[in-house]
Coordinates of C-alpha atoms in Angstrom, one line a residue:
M1 CA 87.1 64.8 6.0
S2 CA 86.2 61.7 4.1
S3 CA 82.4 61.4 3.0
S4 CA 82.6 58.3 5.2
K5 CA 83.3 59.9 8.0
K6 CA 80.9 62.7 7.3
H7 CA 78.3 60.5 6.2
Q8 CA 78.5 56.9 7.3
I9 CA 75.5 55.4 5.9
Q10 CA 74.6 51.8 7.3
F11 CA 71.3 49.2 6.1
F12 CA 70.3 47.8 9.2
S13 CA 66.7 45.6 7.6
K14 CA 64.6 46.3 4.9
E15 CA 61.9 46.8 7.7
D16 CA 64.3 49.2 9.4
L17 CA 62.3 53.1 9.6
S18 CA 65.9 54.7 9.5
A19 CA 65.4 54.1 5.6
P20 CA 64.5 57.3 4.4
Y21 CA 67.0 59.5 6.6
F22 CA 69.6 57.5 5.0
L23 CA 68.3 57.6 1.6
K24 CA 68.6 61.7 1.7
I25 CA 72.4 61.4 2.6
A26 CA 72.6 58.9 0.1
E27 CA 71.4 61.2 -2.5
E28 CA 73.8 64.1 -1.4
I29 CA 76.1 61.2 -1.9
L30 CA 75.5 60.2 -5.6
D31 CA 75.0 63.3 -6.7
N32 CA 78.5 64.3 -6.1
F33 CA 79.7 61.1 -7.1
Q34 CA 83.4 61.3 -9.4
E35 CA 84.5 58.7 -12.1
D36 CA 88.2 59.6 -10.9
K37 CA 88.6 59.8 -7.7
L38 CA 90.1 57.0 -5.5
Y39 CA 87.8 56.1 -2.8
T40 CA 88.8 54.7 0.2
L41 CA 87.3 51.3 1.7
N42 CA 84.8 53.1 4.0
E43 CA 83.6 55.5 0.8
L44 CA 83.2 52.3 -0.6
F45 CA 81.6 50.0 2.1
E46 CA 79.3 53.2 1.9
F47 CA 78.2 52.8 -2.0
Y48 CA 77.4 49.8 -0.8
N49 CA 74.5 50.0 2.0
I50 CA 73.8 52.3 -0.6
K51 CA 73.4 49.0 -2.8
L52 CA 71.8 47.6 0.3
F53 CA 68.8 49.7 0.5
F54 CA 68.1 49.7 -3.6
D55 CA 68.2 45.5 -3.6
N56 CA 65.6 45.7 -1.2
G57 CA 63.6 48.2 -3.0
L58 CA 63.8 51.0 -0.5
Y59 CA 63.9 54.3 -2.5
L60 CA 62.9 58.5 -1.9
T61 CA 59.3 58.6 -3.4
T62 CA 61.0 62.0 -5.2
W63 CA 63.3 59.8 -7.3
S64 CA 62.2 59.5 -10.4
E65 CA 62.7 56.3 -12.6
K66 CA 65.8 58.2 -14.6
R67 CA 67.2 59.3 -11.9
K68 CA 66.8 55.7 -9.8
H69 CA 68.5 54.2 -13.2
N70 CA 71.4 56.6 -12.7
Y71 CA 71.5 55.7 -9.5
H72 CA 71.7 52.2 -10.2
V73 CA 74.7 52.9 -13.0
I74 CA 76.9 54.4 -10.1
I75 CA 76.4 51.5 -7.9
D76 CA 77.1 48.8 -9.9
K77 CA 80.7 50.5 -10.6
T78 CA 81.5 51.3 -7.2
F79 CA 80.8 47.4 -6.1
D80 CA 83.0 46.5 -8.3
I81 CA 85.6 48.4 -7.2
L82 CA 84.9 47.2 -3.9
K83 CA 84.7 43.6 -4.9
R84 CA 88.3 43.7 -7.0
K85 CA 89.5 45.4 -3.4
I86 CA 88.4 42.7 -1.1
I87 CA 89.3 39.7 -3.3
K88 CA 92.7 40.4 -3.3
I89 CA 93.5 40.7 0.3
T90 CA 95.5 37.7 2.1
D91 CA 97.7 37.1 5.0
N92 CA 100.1 39.7 3.8
C93 CA 97.7 42.4 4.6
L94 CA 94.7 41.0 6.4
E95 CA 95.3 43.1 9.5
L96 CA 96.3 46.6 7.9
K97 CA 93.0 46.0 6.0
L98 CA 90.8 45.3 9.5
K99 CA 93.0 48.3 10.9
S100 CA 91.3 51.1 8.4
I101 CA 87.7 49.5 8.7
E102 CA 85.9 51.8 10.8
Y103 CA 84.0 49.3 13.1
I104 CA 79.9 49.3 11.4
Y105 CA 81.5 48.4 8.5
I106 CA 83.0 45.3 9.7
N107 CA 79.7 43.4 9.2
N108 CA 79.5 44.5 5.3
F109 CA 83.2 43.2 5.6
W110 CA 82.9 39.4 6.9
N111 CA 80.0 39.5 4.6
L112 CA 81.8 39.9 1.4
V113 CA 84.7 37.5 2.3
N114 CA 82.1 35.2 2.8
K115 CA 80.5 35.6 -0.5
F116 CA 83.7 36.1 -2.5
K117 CA 85.3 33.3 -0.8
V118 CA 88.5 35.3 0.5
Y119 CA 89.0 33.3 3.3
K120 CA 90.4 30.1 1.4
N121 CA 93.4 32.9 0.9
F122 CA 94.1 33.1 4.8
S123 CA 96.0 30.9 6.7
S124 CA 94.9 29.4 10.2
E125 CA 96.9 30.8 12.6
I126 CA 96.1 34.3 11.0
F127 CA 92.6 34.0 11.2
F128 CA 92.8 32.6 15.1
K129 CA 94.8 35.7 15.7
I130 CA 93.0 38.1 14.2
L131 CA 90.4 37.0 16.6
N132 CA 92.2 36.9 19.9
N133 CA 92.7 40.4 19.4
N134 CA 89.8 41.5 17.7
K135 CA 87.0 39.1 20.1
R136 CA 83.8 40.9 18.8
Y137 CA 84.5 39.9 14.9
I138 CA 83.0 36.9 16.7
H139 CA 79.4 38.7 15.9
S140 CA 79.7 39.2 12.8
I141 CA 81.9 35.8 12.1
L142 CA 79.2 33.3 12.8
L143 CA 76.6 35.5 10.9
H144 CA 78.6 33.4 7.8
K145 CA 78.4 29.4 7.3
G146 CA 81.5 29.0 4.6
I147 CA 84.0 31.2 7.3
V148 CA 82.6 29.3 10.3
D149 CA 83.0 25.0 8.3
Y150 CA 86.2 26.8 6.9
F151 CA 87.4 27.1 10.1
D152 CA 85.6 24.8 12.4
N153 CA 88.3 23.3 15.1
K154 CA 89.6 27.1 15.4
I155 CA 86.5 29.1 16.3
K156 CA 85.6 26.1 18.9
E157 CA 89.0 26.7 20.6
F158 CA 87.8 30.5 20.7
L159 CA 84.8 30.2 21.6
I160 CA 85.7 27.3 24.7
G161 CA 87.9 30.0 25.9
Y162 CA 86.0 33.1 25.7
E163 CA 84.1 34.7 28.3
N164 CA 80.6 35.6 26.2
T165 CA 80.3 32.2 24.5
A166 CA 77.3 31.4 26.7
E167 CA 75.3 34.7 25.6
I168 CA 76.0 34.4 22.3
L169 CA 74.8 30.7 22.6
L170 CA 71.8 31.8 24.6
T171 CA 70.7 34.9 22.5
K172 CA 70.7 32.3 19.4
L173 CA 68.7 29.7 21.2
E174 CA 66.6 31.0 23.7
K175 CA 66.4 34.8 23.1
D176 CA 63.0 36.3 22.0
H177 CA 63.1 37.3 18.6
S178 CA 59.8 38.6 18.9
L179 CA 60.5 42.1 19.2
D180 CA 63.9 42.3 16.7
E181 CA 66.0 39.8 14.1
S182 CA 67.4 36.8 15.5
P183 CA 71.0 36.6 14.3
Q184 CA 71.2 33.7 11.9
Y185 CA 74.3 32.3 14.1
F186 CA 76.1 29.3 12.9
F187 CA 78.4 27.2 15.3
P188 CA 81.3 24.3 14.9
K189 CA 79.8 21.4 14.0
S190 CA 82.7 20.0 16.0
L191 CA 80.9 22.3 19.2
S192 CA 79.0 19.6 20.7
L193 CA 76.0 19.1 23.5
F194 CA 79.0 18.5 26.1
D195 CA 81.0 21.4 25.5
K196 CA 78.0 23.8 25.3
E197 CA 76.6 22.7 28.2
K198 CA 80.0 23.4 29.9
I199 CA 80.7 26.8 28.8
I200 CA 76.9 27.1 30.2
D201 CA 78.5 25.7 33.6
S202 CA 81.4 27.8 33.4
Y203 CA 79.3 31.3 32.9
L204 CA 77.5 30.0 36.1
E205 CA 80.1 30.2 38.1
R206 CA 81.1 34.2 37.3
N207 CA 80.7 36.0 40.7
K208 CA 77.9 38.1 38.6
P209 CA 76.8 36.6 35.1
N210 CA 74.3 39.1 33.6
L211 CA 70.7 38.0 35.2
N212 CA 69.3 37.9 31.8
Y213 CA 71.1 35.3 30.7
V214 CA 70.5 33.4 33.8
R215 CA 66.8 33.9 33.4
L216 CA 67.4 32.5 29.5
I217 CA 69.6 29.7 31.0
E218 CA 66.6 28.8 33.7
N219 CA 64.2 29.1 31.6
S220 CA 65.0 26.8 28.8
K221 CA 63.6 24.5 27.1
D222 CA 65.6 20.9 26.0
S223 CA 66.7 21.0 21.6
N224 CA 68.8 19.3 19.2
D225 CA 70.9 22.4 19.6
L226 CA 71.5 23.0 23.2
I227 CA 70.9 19.9 26.5
L228 CA 70.8 20.8 30.2
S229 CA 70.9 18.5 32.9
P230 CA 68.9 19.2 36.1
K231 CA 72.0 20.7 38.2
T232 CA 72.6 23.1 35.8
R233 CA 69.2 24.2 36.0
L234 CA 69.2 23.9 39.5
K235 CA 72.3 25.8 39.0
A236 CA 71.2 28.6 37.0
K237 CA 67.8 29.1 39.9
K238 CA 69.7 29.2 43.1
K239 CA 71.5 31.8 40.8
S240 CA 68.5 33.6 39.4
I241 CA 67.4 34.0 43.0
Q242 CA 70.7 35.6 44.5
L243 CA 71.2 37.9 41.7
N244 CA 67.4 38.8 41.6
S245 CA 67.3 39.8 45.3
E246 CA 70.6 42.0 45.6
I247 CA 68.8 44.0 42.8
S248 CA 66.2 44.2 44.9
E249 CA 68.0 45.0 47.8
S250 CA 70.0 48.0 45.6
E251 CA 68.9 51.0 46.4
Y252 CA 67.6 51.6 42.7
I253 CA 64.5 49.7 42.9
Q254 CA 61.2 51.9 43.8
N255 CA 58.4 49.8 45.5
V256 CA 55.0 50.3 44.9
S257 CA 51.9 49.2 47.0
I258 CA 48.8 48.0 45.7
S259 CA 46.1 48.2 48.3
I260 CA 42.6 47.7 48.2
R261 CA 39.8 47.4 50.5
F262 CA 35.9 47.6 51.5
D263 CA 33.8 51.0 52.4
K264 CA 30.7 50.2 53.2
N265 CA 29.5 53.5 53.0
Q266 CA 31.2 55.0 50.2
L267 CA 28.0 55.3 46.6
E268 CA 30.6 54.9 43.5
H269 CA 30.9 51.6 42.8
V270 CA 34.3 51.8 42.9
I271 CA 37.0 55.1 43.2
C272 CA 41.4 54.7 42.8
N273 CA 43.8 56.4 43.9
H274 CA 47.7 56.5 42.5
T275 CA 50.6 57.9 43.8
Q276 CA 54.0 57.3 43.0
E277 CA 54.0 55.2 45.6
V278 CA 50.7 52.9 46.2
Y279 CA 48.0 52.1 44.3
E280 CA 44.7 52.2 46.0
I281 CA 41.5 50.7 44.9
I282 CA 38.5 50.9 47.0
Y283 CA 35.4 48.8 46.0
S284 CA 31.6 50.4 47.6
E285 CA 30.0 47.7 49.8
K286 CA 26.9 49.3 50.2
F287 CA 26.8 48.8 46.4
L288 CA 27.7 44.8 47.1
N289 CA 24.9 44.5 49.4
T290 CA 22.4 45.5 47.0
L291 CA 23.1 42.6 44.3
N292 CA 20.8 39.9 45.0
N293 CA 21.6 36.6 43.8
N294 CA 24.7 34.8 43.4
I295 CA 25.0 35.2 39.1
Q296 CA 25.0 39.7 40.5
L297 CA 27.2 38.4 42.5
F298 CA 29.6 36.3 40.1
H299 CA 28.9 39.6 37.8
V300 CA 31.2 41.1 39.8
F301 CA 35.0 39.9 38.6
S302 CA 33.9 41.2 34.8
Q303 CA 32.2 44.5 35.5
I304 CA 34.0 45.6 38.6
F305 CA 37.0 44.0 39.5
I306 CA 37.6 43.9 35.2
F307 CA 38.6 40.9 35.1
L308 CA 37.0 40.7 31.2
D309 CA 37.5 43.9 29.8
E310 CA 34.7 46.5 27.7
K311 CA 34.9 44.0 24.7
N312 CA 34.8 40.5 27.2
L313 CA 38.7 40.1 26.3
I314 CA 40.3 38.5 29.5
S315 CA 42.5 41.8 30.9
L316 CA 44.6 39.6 32.9
V317 CA 46.9 38.4 30.0
S318 CA 50.4 40.1 29.3
K319 CA 50.0 42.8 26.5
T320 CA 53.2 44.2 24.5
S321 CA 51.2 47.3 24.7
E322 CA 51.9 47.6 28.1
L323 CA 55.6 46.7 27.9
G324 CA 57.7 49.7 29.0
L325 CA 60.2 51.1 26.7
L326 CA 63.4 49.3 28.7
E327 CA 61.3 46.0 29.2
T328 CA 60.9 45.6 25.4
L329 CA 65.0 45.6 25.5
F330 CA 65.7 43.0 28.2
V331 CA 66.9 40.0 26.4
K332 CA 64.0 37.2 27.1
S333 CA 63.6 33.3 26.9
K334 CA 61.4 32.8 24.0
N335 CA 60.2 29.8 26.2
A336 CA 59.3 31.9 28.9
Y337 CA 55.5 33.8 29.3
E338 CA 56.1 37.8 29.2
I339 CA 56.1 39.4 32.7
G340 CA 56.3 42.8 32.9
E341 CA 55.7 45.9 35.4
E342 CA 52.2 45.9 34.4
F343 CA 51.3 42.7 34.2
I344 CA 52.5 42.4 38.3
H345 CA 50.3 44.8 39.6
K346 CA 47.2 43.0 37.3
E347 CA 48.4 39.3 38.9
I348 CA 48.8 40.7 42.5
L349 CA 45.9 43.0 42.2
S350 CA 43.5 39.9 41.0
E351 CA 44.5 38.2 44.3
L352 CA 43.8 40.4 46.4
Q353 CA 40.1 41.4 45.1
L354 CA 39.9 37.0 44.7
L355 CA 40.9 37.4 48.5
I356 CA 39.1 40.5 49.4
F357 CA 35.5 39.3 48.1
E358 CA 36.0 35.8 49.7
D359 CA 36.5 37.6 52.9
Y360 CA 33.1 39.9 52.1
L361 CA 31.5 37.0 50.9
K362 CA 32.2 34.5 54.4
R363 CA 30.8 37.2 56.2
N364 CA 27.6 36.8 54.5
N365 CA 27.3 33.3 54.4
N366 CA 28.7 32.6 51.7
S367 CA 31.9 31.8 50.1
I368 CA 33.6 31.7 46.0
E369 CA 32.5 28.6 45.5
N370 CA 29.3 28.3 46.1
I371 CA 28.2 31.1 43.2
I372 CA 30.5 29.6 41.1
N373 CA 28.3 26.6 41.3
S374 CA 25.3 28.9 40.7
F375 CA 26.7 30.2 38.0
I376 CA 26.6 26.7 36.4
E377 CA 23.1 26.5 36.8
Y378 CA 22.8 29.3 35.1
L379 CA 24.6 29.1 32.4
N380 CA 22.4 25.3 31.9
T381 CA 19.5 27.4 31.4
L382 CA 21.1 28.6 28.9
I383 CA 22.2 25.7 26.4
F384 CA 18.4 23.8 26.4
N385 CA 18.0 20.4 26.6
N386 CA 21.8 20.5 27.9
K387 CA 23.5 20.4 31.1
L388 CA 27.7 21.1 32.2
V389 CA 28.5 19.1 34.5
F390 CA 31.1 20.8 37.3
K391 CA 30.8 21.3 41.0
V392 CA 33.1 22.5 43.4
N393 CA 33.3 21.3 46.6
T394 CA 32.4 23.4 48.8
N395 CA 33.3 20.9 52.6
N396 CA 36.4 21.1 54.6
H397 CA 39.1 19.5 52.7
S398 CA 43.0 20.8 52.7
Y399 CA 43.5 23.0 49.5
I400 CA 46.1 20.3 47.6
E401 CA 42.7 18.0 48.1
K402 CA 40.8 20.7 46.7
I403 CA 43.0 21.1 43.7
R404 CA 43.3 17.7 42.5
T405 CA 40.0 17.3 42.4
L406 CA 39.4 20.7 40.7
A407 CA 42.5 20.2 38.3
P408 CA 40.7 17.0 36.5
D409 CA 36.9 18.3 36.5
Y410 CA 37.8 21.8 35.0
E411 CA 39.7 19.8 32.0
F412 CA 36.1 18.0 31.7
L413 CA 34.3 20.8 32.4
L414 CA 36.4 21.6 28.5
K415 CA 36.0 18.8 27.0
Q416 CA 32.0 19.3 27.4
F417 CA 31.7 22.4 26.3
K418 CA 33.8 21.9 23.3
L419 CA 31.6 18.7 23.0
F420 CA 28.0 21.5 22.5
V421 CA 30.1 23.3 20.4
D422 CA 31.2 20.1 18.0
E423 CA 28.1 18.5 18.3
K424 CA 25.5 20.9 20.1
E425 CA 25.1 17.5 21.7
I426 CA 27.0 17.3 25.4
D427 CA 27.5 13.2 25.4
L428 CA 29.1 12.4 28.6
E429 CA 29.5 8.6 27.9
L430 CA 31.6 9.6 24.2
I431 CA 33.7 12.2 26.9
Q432 CA 34.6 9.6 28.3
I433 CA 36.1 7.5 25.4
N434 CA 38.9 9.6 25.1
S435 CA 41.6 10.2 27.6
F436 CA 43.8 12.2 25.8
P437 CA 44.2 16.1 27.6
I438 CA 42.2 19.4 25.5
R439 CA 44.3 21.9 24.2
F440 CA 42.3 25.5 24.4
S441 CA 43.4 26.1 20.9
E442 CA 41.1 22.6 20.1
I443 CA 37.9 24.6 22.0
H444 CA 35.8 26.4 19.4
S445 CA 32.9 28.7 19.4
L446 CA 29.7 28.8 18.7
N447 CA 30.3 31.9 16.6
N448 CA 31.4 32.2 12.8
K449 CA 34.5 35.4 13.2
K450 CA 35.1 35.4 16.8
Y451 CA 38.6 36.5 16.8
I452 CA 40.1 38.9 14.3
Y453 CA 43.9 38.7 14.1
I454 CA 46.6 40.6 11.7
N455 CA 47.6 39.1 9.1
D456 CA 49.9 41.7 7.3
N457 CA 52.8 42.9 7.7
H458 CA 51.3 46.5 7.0
I459 CA 49.1 46.7 9.6
H460 CA 52.5 46.6 11.4
F461 CA 54.1 49.0 9.8
L462 CA 50.4 51.8 10.5
I463 CA 50.2 50.3 14.0
H464 CA 53.5 51.4 14.6
H465 CA 53.7 54.8 12.7
F466 CA 50.0 56.5 14.7
Y467 CA 50.5 54.8 18.4
S468 CA 53.9 53.3 18.7
D469 CA 55.7 55.8 21.2
Q470 CA 58.8 54.5 18.9
S471 CA 57.6 56.4 16.1
L472 CA 60.0 58.9 14.2
L473 CA 56.5 60.7 13.1
Y474 CA 55.2 62.3 16.7
N475 CA 58.0 64.5 17.4
V476 CA 57.0 67.7 15.4
E477 CA 57.8 71.2 16.6
P478 CA 56.7 73.0 18.9
Y479 CA 54.9 69.5 20.4
E480 CA 57.9 67.1 21.1
N481 CA 57.2 66.1 24.8
K482 CA 53.4 67.1 24.2
Y483 CA 52.1 63.6 23.2
N484 CA 53.6 59.8 22.4
N485 CA 52.3 59.1 19.2
L486 CA 50.6 60.8 15.6
Y487 CA 47.6 59.5 16.0
D488 CA 47.2 61.7 19.6
L489 CA 49.7 64.8 18.0
L490 CA 46.3 65.2 14.6
L491 CA 43.9 64.0 16.7
Y492 CA 44.2 67.2 18.8
E493 CA 47.0 70.0 16.8
N494 CA 46.6 71.4 12.9
L495 CA 49.8 70.7 10.9
K496 CA 51.0 71.3 7.5
L497 CA 53.3 69.3 6.1
V498 CA 55.9 72.0 6.4
N499 CA 55.5 71.0 10.0
F500 CA 57.5 67.6 8.9
K501 CA 61.0 67.2 8.7
N502 CA 62.6 65.9 5.7
F503 CA 62.6 62.4 6.7
Q504 CA 59.6 62.9 8.3
R505 CA 57.5 64.3 5.1
D506 CA 58.4 60.6 3.1
I507 CA 56.5 58.3 5.2
I508 CA 53.5 61.1 5.7
E509 CA 53.5 60.9 2.1
K510 CA 53.1 57.6 1.8
L511 CA 50.1 57.3 4.2
I512 CA 48.3 60.0 2.0
D513 CA 48.9 58.3 -0.9
E514 CA 47.6 55.1 0.7
K515 CA 44.6 56.9 2.2
Y516 CA 45.0 56.8 5.9
L517 CA 45.6 60.7 6.2
K518 CA 44.4 63.5 3.6
V519 CA 44.8 67.5 3.5
D520 CA 41.7 69.4 4.6
N521 CA 41.0 72.8 2.6
Q522 CA 42.6 74.9 4.9
G523 CA 45.5 72.0 4.3
F524 CA 45.7 70.6 7.6
I525 CA 46.5 66.6 7.3
K526 CA 44.0 64.4 9.1
L527 CA 42.8 61.2 9.2
Y528 CA 41.5 59.9 6.1
N529 CA 38.8 56.8 8.1
E530 CA 38.6 57.8 11.3
I531 CA 36.8 53.7 11.8
L532 CA 40.1 51.8 10.0
I533 CA 42.3 54.1 12.6
F534 CA 40.5 53.0 15.7
I535 CA 40.5 49.6 15.1
I536 CA 44.1 49.9 14.8
G537 CA 44.9 51.4 17.5
E538 CA 42.3 48.6 18.9
L539 CA 45.0 45.7 17.0
Y540 CA 48.0 47.8 19.1
R541 CA 46.7 47.3 22.8
N542 CA 44.8 44.1 22.7
E543 CA 46.4 42.4 19.1
V544 CA 43.2 41.4 19.0
L545 CA 39.7 42.0 18.0
S546 CA 36.2 40.5 19.2
Y547 CA 34.3 40.7 16.6
W548 CA 30.9 40.5 17.4
N549 CA 31.2 43.2 20.5
Y550 CA 31.6 46.3 17.9
S551 CA 29.2 48.3 16.9
E552 CA 27.4 47.0 12.9
V553 CA 29.8 49.8 11.9
I554 CA 33.1 49.0 13.0
R555 CA 32.6 45.6 12.0
R556 CA 31.4 46.4 7.8
E557 CA 34.9 48.1 8.4
I558 CA 36.5 44.7 9.9
D559 CA 35.2 42.7 6.8
I560 CA 37.5 44.9 4.2
L561 CA 40.2 44.4 5.7
L562 CA 39.6 40.7 6.1
D563 CA 38.3 40.7 2.3
K564 CA 42.3 42.1 1.8
G565 CA 43.7 39.8 3.1
L566 CA 45.0 42.4 5.9
L567 CA 43.3 40.4 8.6
K568 CA 42.6 37.3 9.3
F569 CA 39.5 35.4 12.1
E570 CA 39.2 32.6 14.0
N571 CA 36.8 30.4 16.0
T572 CA 37.4 29.4 19.1
L573 CA 36.4 30.3 22.4
L574 CA 40.0 32.1 23.8
T575 CA 41.8 34.2 21.8
V576 CA 45.3 33.3 21.3
Q577 CA 46.7 35.7 24.3
E578 CA 44.2 34.0 26.7
R579 CA 45.1 30.9 26.1
E580 CA 48.7 31.9 26.4
Y581 CA 47.7 33.5 29.5
L582 CA 45.6 30.1 30.9
N583 CA 49.0 27.3 29.5
F584 CA 50.9 30.1 31.6
Y585 CA 48.9 28.5 34.7
L586 CA 48.1 25.7 34.3
N587 CA 51.0 24.1 32.4
K588 CA 54.7 24.4 31.2
K589 CA 54.0 23.0 28.1
E590 CA 54.5 26.5 26.2
F591 CA 56.0 28.5 28.7
T592 CA 59.5 27.2 30.8
N593 CA 58.2 29.8 34.1
G594 CA 54.7 28.6 34.5
Y595 CA 52.7 28.1 37.3
D596 CA 52.3 24.4 36.4
L597 CA 48.9 23.8 38.3
R598 CA 47.6 21.2 36.2
N599 CA 50.8 19.0 36.2
K600 CA 52.8 19.6 39.3
Y601 CA 49.8 18.5 41.7
L602 CA 49.1 15.4 39.3
H603 CA 52.6 13.9 39.3
G604 CA 53.4 14.9 42.7
T605 CA 56.5 17.7 42.4
N606 CA 53.8 20.9 44.2
S607 CA 55.7 22.4 47.1
F608 CA 55.1 20.6 50.4
S609 CA 54.5 24.5 52.0
K610 CA 50.7 25.4 52.7
N611 CA 50.7 28.7 51.6
E612 CA 51.4 27.7 48.8
H613 CA 48.7 25.4 48.4
H614 CA 46.6 28.0 49.3
K615 CA 47.6 30.7 46.7
D616 CA 47.4 27.8 43.8
Y617 CA 43.6 27.2 44.6
Y618 CA 42.5 30.6 44.5
S619 CA 44.6 30.8 40.9
L620 CA 42.5 27.9 40.0
L621 CA 39.1 29.5 40.8
K622 CA 40.3 32.3 39.2
I623 CA 41.0 30.2 35.7
I624 CA 37.7 28.4 36.4
I625 CA 36.2 32.0 36.4
L626 CA 37.7 33.2 33.4
T627 CA 36.1 30.3 31.9
L628 CA 32.9 30.7 32.8
L629 CA 33.0 34.3 31.9
K630 CA 34.1 33.6 28.6
I631 CA 31.6 30.7 28.3
E632 CA 28.8 33.1 29.1
D633 CA 30.3 35.5 26.2
D634 CA 30.0 32.8 23.4
I635 CA 26.9 31.9 24.5
L636 CA 25.7 35.2 24.5
I637 CA 26.8 36.3 21.2
Y638 CA 25.3 33.0 19.8
Y639 CA 21.8 34.1 21.0
R640 CA 22.1 37.8 20.3
N641 CA 22.8 36.7 16.5
K642 CA 20.2 34.2 15.9

C-alpha cells in the first residue's frame, strides 16, 4: 500500500483546525523519506500538501528549528520532482495522468497546471473531452483564471449545457460565505448576463430544483455579475412556495406549537413548560394587576416578555450562536437575513405577546398605543429642556391608514433623538430642512464605548475552542457525550494534559503558553483568567458587549482587550445586530427577504389583505417599543455615568 493510500494528507486552509492532526502524520512521512525512492504522483501530491502547511506557517510546536529546516529541504526536493512531472504532461498523456490521480488531489493538479501554464500544452478538443467525461472537474478549473481565459469558449459551451451550472453561479454570486470560505470562481468573459439568466431560468424549470438554490434566486440582488428580470424572480418565488409546501407536508417535518396565556391566580410572574411538541408560557395576570401606571406596564415588554435581555440588548435578533448545526450547513443568500428555527420561535412568541397583552389592556380600558404615548412623556422628563414629539394615533382608522401615518412619524422620532445626541438640543426646524431618510448607523449614543465588537481573528480562535461544539478539544474520554464545549468540560471536570489526544494536545499547550489555561499544583488544567473567558463567552452568545451594562471589574478586562486591539468599540444607539434586525423589518436595502414595512406602504406595493395589514401594524408597534427601550437605556446610562 502506498503512503498516499495510507495517509492522504490534505491542506484546506490556514484557519482549518485539522492542521495538528495532519502535521503529526506529515512528521512520520518526512522522517521516513527515502532519497532514492521513485515516488508516485499521488505521493508527490502528498508532499505538496505538506508544503502548503509549511507555506502558511503551520508546524508542530514540538519541532525544533533544525528539524523544520531538514523538513523544508525534503519538501523542496519533492516539489521540484513534482514540478518536472507536471510540465511534461501533454495531450498524449493527459487523460492517463488524470485517471491515476486520487480525487482529493485533483484541485492540486489543476492548480499546478495553472501555475506553470501547462494548459498551453493541451488542445481545446482534448480539454473539452476531458471536461465532459469528468464534469466535477469544472469546480477545480473555475478556480483558475489562466485556464478559464485560455479555454473561454469551450468552458462557456460546457457551462451552458451542464445541469448544475446555476448552482455554481449562485454559489459564487449569491451564497452567504460568512461561515465558510468563498470559492474564487472565474467565469468565461463570453458568458453574458443573458446567458446567466437563461441558465437560471432553465434551472427553475426543472421538476425538483434544490430549494436552497431557489431561495438564493428569490433573494438575489442585481449586480454587475447577475441581473434577473421580475419574471424570473416571480418564477423563483412561486417555485419556492411550491417546494416548501411539499416539504411541510412530508412525514419528516416535526411541528412545535407555541402557546401563551394569562393565569389570574398564578403567583409566579412567568412559568414555562417545554415539551418536544409544545412550548407553553403562562404569565401572571395577578402580577400585571399590581402595576400602577403605564410606565410600569410598558416595562412588561423588557422585564416579563424579555424583548431586551439582562444587558439591554434586543433579544429578538438572529444570532449565529442559536443556529443548529444543520442550519449552519444550509445554503444561504448573502442578501438574506438569517432565519433559523430559534429566530422563528422568538418572532412568533413576540407576536403572540403583543396580541395577548393588547387583549389584557383592552379589558382594562387601555391599549398599547396609550402606554407608548405615556412612555414618550416619561422619556421627555429625562431630557430636560427638550421634548420628543411623537404620538401614536389612538383613533379607529384602518390599520393601513395607521401604518402610513406611523411609519414616517417613527422616522421623525429617530431624527429627533439623533439631533438630541449630536447637538444636545432638538430643533424641529433644523430637522425639517433635511428630507433624506435616516440610517440607523447614523444615530449615535450619548455614551462613549457603548458597544464592543471583535476586532481580531484571535478572538474567533478562542471562541471556537472554548465554546463551539465544533471544536476538537472537548471530546475527551470518558466525557465524550456529557459536554458540548471545552469551557464546560474544564469548569466541571479535573483533567490533565495526558487526558487529551495527541492532535488535541498541541492546541491545549498553545492555550497554556498564551495564558488562557494553566496547570495547577495538582497537574489539573484550569482557566487562567476566568473573567476573560467569560467575556469570550458573551461574545460567542451575542457577538457584541453592551459595555456599560457590565460591572467595573469586567469593564477593566474589556479595556485591556481594547488596548491590545483585540476588540473595538462603537458609539451608536443600536448594535450592528439590532440595526440589521430593524432593517429586516423596515426596508429591503440590506436584506431582500425583509418585510419592507416602511417602503411598501409608502409606494403602494403592500398586500390587499386586511389580516396582513393587522400583522404589519403590530410589527411596526414592536419596532417602536424596541426603539424606545433602547433610547431609555442610553439616557439612563448617560445619567448613571454623569
